[in-house]
Short mmCIF file of C-alpha atoms in Angstrom, two decimals:
data_model
loop_
_atom_site.label_atom_id
_atom_site.label_comp_id
_atom_site.label_asym_id
_atom_site.label_seq_id
_atom_site.Cartn_x
_atom_site.Cartn_y
_atom_site.Cartn_z
CA MET A 284 127.84 99.59 88.51
CA ASN A 285 128.85 96.35 90.13
CA PRO A 286 126.04 94.06 88.88
CA ASN A 287 126.68 91.26 91.40
CA LEU A 288 123.22 91.55 92.96
CA THR A 289 121.14 89.20 90.84
CA LEU A 290 117.40 88.60 91.07
CA ASP A 291 115.77 85.22 90.63
CA ASP A 292 112.48 84.98 88.73
CA ILE A 293 110.33 85.36 91.83
CA GLN A 294 112.26 88.43 92.98
CA TRP A 295 112.01 89.87 89.47
CA GLN A 296 108.21 89.49 89.42
CA THR A 297 108.04 91.04 92.87
CA LEU A 298 110.09 94.00 91.63
CA ILE A 299 107.68 94.50 88.71
CA GLN A 300 104.75 94.57 91.14
CA GLN A 301 106.57 96.99 93.45
CA THR A 302 107.36 99.21 90.48
CA ALA A 303 103.66 99.41 89.54
CA GLY A 304 102.71 100.19 93.12
CA TYR A 305 105.33 102.86 93.71
CA PHE A 306 105.68 104.72 90.40
CA SER A 307 102.88 106.21 88.32
CA ASP A 308 102.63 105.14 84.69
CA LEU A 309 103.56 108.67 83.59
CA THR A 310 106.69 108.66 85.78
CA LEU A 311 107.75 105.30 84.34
CA LYS A 312 107.47 106.67 80.81
CA ARG A 313 109.49 109.78 81.69
CA GLY A 314 112.10 107.74 83.51
CA PHE A 315 112.41 105.57 80.42
CA GLN A 316 113.20 108.69 78.36
CA TYR A 317 115.96 109.61 80.84
CA TYR A 318 117.34 106.07 80.72
CA LYS A 319 117.37 106.07 76.90
CA GLN A 320 119.14 109.44 76.88
CA GLY A 321 121.97 107.98 79.00
CA ARG A 322 121.43 110.35 81.93
CA VAL A 323 122.40 107.76 84.57
CA HIS A 324 126.06 107.70 85.60
CA ALA A 325 128.29 107.02 88.61
CA SER A 326 125.94 104.17 89.44
CA GLU A 327 127.18 101.85 92.18
CA LEU A 328 125.69 98.95 94.09
CA THR A 329 126.84 99.71 97.63
CA ASP A 330 126.32 96.30 99.25
CA SER A 331 124.38 93.05 99.14
CA SER A 332 121.30 94.70 100.66
CA GLY A 333 120.29 95.93 97.22
CA ILE A 334 120.97 99.67 97.54
CA ILE A 335 122.08 101.45 94.38
CA GLU A 336 123.55 104.95 94.54
CA ALA A 337 123.71 106.89 91.29
CA ALA A 338 123.85 110.34 89.75
CA VAL A 339 121.17 111.31 87.23
CA ASP A 340 121.34 114.38 85.01
CA GLY A 341 118.14 116.44 85.03
CA THR A 342 117.72 120.19 85.46
CA GLU A 343 120.88 119.62 87.51
CA THR A 344 122.69 116.46 88.61
CA TYR A 345 120.67 114.65 91.29
CA ARG A 346 121.86 111.99 93.73
CA THR A 347 119.59 108.96 93.82
CA ARG A 348 119.61 106.16 96.37
CA LEU A 349 117.47 103.27 95.16
CA HIS A 350 116.47 100.30 97.34
CA ILE A 351 115.83 97.40 94.96
CA HIS A 352 114.09 95.29 97.61
CA SER A 353 112.11 98.17 99.11
CA LEU A 354 111.39 100.94 96.61
CA ASN A 355 109.41 102.90 99.23
CA ASP A 356 112.66 103.53 101.10
CA SER A 357 114.37 105.09 98.06
CA GLU A 358 115.47 108.72 98.03
CA CYS A 359 116.40 111.39 95.49
CA SER A 360 117.82 114.88 95.89
CA CYS A 361 115.43 116.29 93.26
CA PRO A 362 112.43 118.47 94.31
CA VAL A 363 110.04 115.50 94.03
CA LYS A 364 112.26 113.47 96.41
CA GLU A 365 110.36 110.16 96.04
CA GLY A 366 108.78 108.12 93.27
CA CYS A 367 110.50 110.26 90.64
CA LYS A 368 111.69 109.68 87.08
CA HIS A 369 115.33 109.79 88.20
CA MET A 370 114.73 106.69 90.32
CA VAL A 371 113.05 105.00 87.37
CA ALA A 372 116.06 105.70 85.14
CA VAL A 373 118.38 104.09 87.72
CA LEU A 374 116.06 101.10 88.08
CA LEU A 375 115.96 100.57 84.32
CA ASP A 376 119.74 100.87 84.12
CA TYR A 377 120.03 98.12 86.73
CA ALA A 378 117.52 95.90 84.89
CA GLN A 379 119.48 96.27 81.67
CA LEU A 380 122.72 95.22 83.40
CA GLN A 381 120.92 92.17 84.78
CA GLY A 382 119.76 91.17 81.30
CA ARG A 383 116.14 91.68 82.34
CA SER A 384 113.42 93.27 80.26
CA VAL A 385 113.46 97.04 80.65
CA HIS A 386 110.03 97.21 78.99
CA ALA A 387 108.53 94.86 81.60
CA LEU A 388 109.24 97.58 84.17
CA VAL A 389 108.18 100.46 81.93
CA ASN A 390 104.85 98.67 81.35
CA ALA A 391 104.57 97.47 84.96
CA HIS A 392 101.04 98.78 85.41
CA SER A 393 99.57 96.71 82.60
CA THR A 394 101.77 93.72 83.53
CA SER A 395 100.89 93.70 87.23
CA TYR A 396 97.17 94.20 86.91
CA ALA A 397 96.53 92.35 83.69
CA PRO A 398 93.83 90.06 85.23
CA ALA A 399 91.66 93.02 86.16
CA ALA A 400 92.08 94.65 82.77
CA SER A 401 91.35 91.36 81.05
CA TYR A 402 88.18 90.97 83.13
CA ALA A 403 87.01 94.40 82.00
CA GLN A 404 87.81 93.44 78.43
CA ASN A 405 85.78 90.24 78.63
CA GLU A 406 82.83 92.13 80.04
CA ALA A 407 83.15 94.66 77.24
CA ARG A 408 83.23 91.97 74.56
CA SER A 409 80.05 90.50 76.03
CA GLY A 410 78.39 93.90 75.81
CA HIS A 411 77.52 93.88 79.54
CA ILE A 412 78.94 97.26 80.49
CA GLN A 413 76.03 99.17 82.01
CA GLY A 414 73.68 96.92 80.04
CA ARG A 415 74.84 98.22 76.69
CA PRO A 416 74.81 95.95 73.64
CA ALA A 417 77.94 94.72 71.90
CA ALA A 418 77.54 97.36 69.20
CA GLY A 419 77.80 100.06 71.88
CA THR A 420 80.95 98.44 73.20
CA SER A 421 82.51 98.57 69.75
CA LYS A 422 81.63 102.24 69.57
CA TRP A 423 83.42 103.19 72.79
CA ARG A 424 86.47 101.18 71.81
CA VAL A 425 86.71 103.25 68.65
CA GLN A 426 86.13 106.35 70.77
CA ALA A 427 89.13 105.48 72.96
CA ASP A 428 91.43 105.70 69.93
CA HIS A 429 90.37 109.33 69.46
CA LEU A 430 90.73 110.52 73.07
CA PRO A 431 93.31 113.24 72.29
CA GLU A 432 90.77 114.96 70.03
CA LEU A 433 87.78 114.51 72.36
CA PRO A 434 86.65 116.94 75.09
CA ILE A 435 87.37 116.16 78.74
CA SER A 436 83.71 115.34 79.38
CA ALA A 437 84.00 112.52 76.82
CA TRP A 438 87.09 111.18 78.63
CA HIS A 439 85.09 110.78 81.84
CA GLU A 440 82.16 109.19 80.03
CA LEU A 441 84.57 106.64 78.62
CA PHE A 442 86.17 106.09 82.02
CA GLU A 443 82.71 105.35 83.39
CA LEU A 444 82.07 102.74 80.74
CA CYS A 445 85.35 100.87 80.97
CA THR A 446 85.31 100.62 84.80
CA ALA A 447 81.61 99.79 85.22
CA SER A 448 82.29 96.04 85.34
CA LEU A 449 84.46 96.49 88.44
CA GLY A 450 81.40 97.31 90.50
CA ALA A 451 81.06 99.97 93.15
CA ASN A 452 80.48 98.04 96.38
CA THR A 453 84.09 97.74 97.57
CA GLN A 454 85.82 101.10 97.47
CA ASN A 455 89.35 100.27 98.57
CA SER A 456 92.93 100.19 97.28
CA PHE A 457 92.27 97.00 95.34
CA TYR A 458 89.38 98.67 93.50
CA ALA A 459 91.48 101.78 92.85
CA LYS A 460 94.39 99.77 91.40
CA ASN A 461 92.12 97.72 89.16
CA ALA A 462 90.23 100.79 87.96
CA LEU A 463 93.49 102.60 87.22
CA ALA A 464 94.77 99.55 85.33
CA SER A 465 91.61 99.56 83.20
CA LEU A 466 92.08 103.24 82.37
CA HIS A 467 95.71 102.63 81.42
CA HIS A 468 94.62 99.71 79.28
CA ILE A 469 92.35 101.83 77.05
CA LYS A 470 94.79 104.73 76.83
CA PRO A 471 95.87 105.24 73.20
CA PRO A 472 99.22 106.73 72.15
CA MET A 473 98.99 110.40 73.14
CA PRO A 474 101.12 113.49 72.51
CA PRO A 475 103.64 114.09 75.34
CA ASP A 476 101.80 117.20 76.54
CA MET A 477 98.55 115.21 76.86
CA ASP A 478 100.04 112.40 78.98
CA PRO A 479 100.03 114.36 82.27
CA LEU A 480 96.44 115.49 81.67
CA TYR A 481 95.30 111.93 81.03
CA GLU A 482 97.05 110.74 84.20
CA LEU A 483 95.48 113.59 86.17
CA HIS A 484 91.96 112.85 84.95
CA ALA A 485 92.32 109.10 85.44
CA HIS A 486 93.27 109.67 89.09
CA LEU A 487 90.64 112.41 89.52
CA PHE A 488 87.95 110.05 88.19
CA ILE A 489 88.95 107.31 90.64
CA LEU A 490 89.16 109.76 93.56
CA GLU A 491 85.60 110.89 92.82
CA LYS A 492 84.47 107.26 92.70
CA LEU A 493 86.02 106.69 96.12
CA VAL A 494 84.69 109.73 97.97
CA LYS A 495 81.38 110.50 96.25
CA GLN A 496 79.43 107.67 97.82
CA PRO A 497 75.69 107.54 98.63
CA ALA A 498 74.63 109.60 101.62
CA SER A 499 73.92 106.42 103.58
CA ALA A 500 77.65 105.59 103.50
CA TRP A 501 78.59 108.73 105.44
CA ASN A 502 78.03 109.64 109.06
CA ALA A 503 75.76 112.45 110.16
CA SER A 504 78.41 115.10 109.56
CA GLY A 505 79.01 113.89 106.01
CA SER A 506 82.77 113.96 106.57
CA TYR A 507 83.50 110.28 107.31
CA ILE A 508 84.45 107.54 104.89
CA GLY A 509 85.55 104.04 105.75
CA TYR A 510 89.14 103.33 106.73
CA HIS A 511 90.05 101.32 103.62
CA THR A 512 88.40 103.90 101.35
CA GLN A 513 90.33 106.64 103.16
CA ILE A 514 93.64 104.81 102.58
CA ALA A 515 92.86 104.40 98.88
CA ALA A 516 91.79 108.05 98.53
CA ASP A 517 94.93 109.30 100.30
CA HIS A 518 97.07 107.26 97.91
CA ILE A 519 95.27 108.59 94.83
CA GLN A 520 95.55 112.17 96.10
CA ALA A 521 99.29 111.68 96.68
CA ARG A 522 99.64 110.46 93.09
CA MET A 523 97.80 113.54 91.83
CA GLU A 524 100.11 115.81 93.80
CA HIS A 525 103.04 113.94 92.27
CA ILE A 526 101.67 114.59 88.77
CA PHE A 527 101.54 118.32 89.56
CA LYS A 528 105.12 118.26 90.87
CA GLU A 529 106.35 116.54 87.74
CA GLY A 530 104.55 119.15 85.65
CA LEU A 531 105.42 119.55 81.99
CA GLU A 532 109.18 119.60 82.37
CA GLY A 533 110.87 119.42 78.97
CA ILE A 534 107.55 119.32 77.10
CA GLU A 535 106.29 122.01 74.74
CA PRO A 536 102.47 122.20 74.99
CA LYS A 537 100.52 122.29 71.72
CA GLU A 538 97.31 124.12 70.87
CA ALA A 539 95.10 121.13 71.65
CA PHE A 540 96.60 120.97 75.15
CA GLY A 541 95.43 124.52 75.84
CA GLN A 542 91.87 123.56 74.96
CA ARG A 543 91.94 120.44 77.15
CA LEU A 544 93.45 122.48 80.00
CA THR A 545 90.63 125.03 79.78
CA GLU A 546 88.11 122.17 79.88
CA THR A 547 89.95 120.69 82.86
CA ASN A 548 89.63 123.96 84.79
CA ALA A 549 85.91 124.08 84.04
CA TYR A 550 85.44 120.44 85.04
CA VAL A 551 87.24 120.85 88.37
CA ARG A 552 85.43 124.10 89.20
CA GLN A 553 82.06 122.48 88.53
CA SER A 554 82.98 119.53 90.75
CA MET A 555 84.04 121.87 93.56
CA LEU A 556 80.83 123.89 93.32
CA SER A 557 78.58 120.83 93.43
CA GLU A 558 80.12 118.88 96.31
CA PRO A 559 79.49 119.45 100.05
CA ARG A 560 82.08 121.67 101.70
CA ASN A 561 82.62 119.34 104.65
CA ARG A 562 84.10 116.51 102.61
CA LYS A 563 87.85 116.36 103.00
CA PHE A 564 88.75 115.79 99.35
#
């Protein structure tokens, strides 16, 4: 690659924020694996507009066209087509050539939304989450370290606790991003086969928070939610669909994954049975 396109500090910080907004945390981690495995080649910066064209080895060799200044306009020939791990691998390759921190991009979610996560932490240290004492806070922090061994119902109980300080009055994209950052913040190291499930449940939890509002918030038909809530919910649903597309490629599920998957099926079925049929999501 011709590395002549350089980013100043402001552009670099903007790129980190764009990375967090465009790629899921799971996709960033998978793209990092591809980057470390040296799957990016024939990478070329086409012009000063910041477009990088590269080939990335996956199930087959995919052509990726990455727009550094506008990630939303990027394209890939893989089945996912947008926001994929192949794009991440090319982005990390470019960052390395620029002498920038690859890990700053890989951890973009925690970097970009650190203030929100820190706020949740401070509330937790004060023991103010849902009125629980500090001792209770300590208990759920210990519980977070054992998430891979806990049932799915316990995951959602923990999600409830660590996002309670964000409030529930403003259900929009800002709330969704901050809530997701909080859930990423408490996520412990997990086996590779558990990562997609955690991402799925984190997004499912936030989607439910967005659309399962009090009856007074809906119109007479029960099918209307506010514009900003709708935008946030559409974005979360798109991320969930992306998680399904990514699947478990290259990962060998373990026995514990099978148990969590069975619990996931039961959880989703119960949610479907208990919600009104006329709600879009």
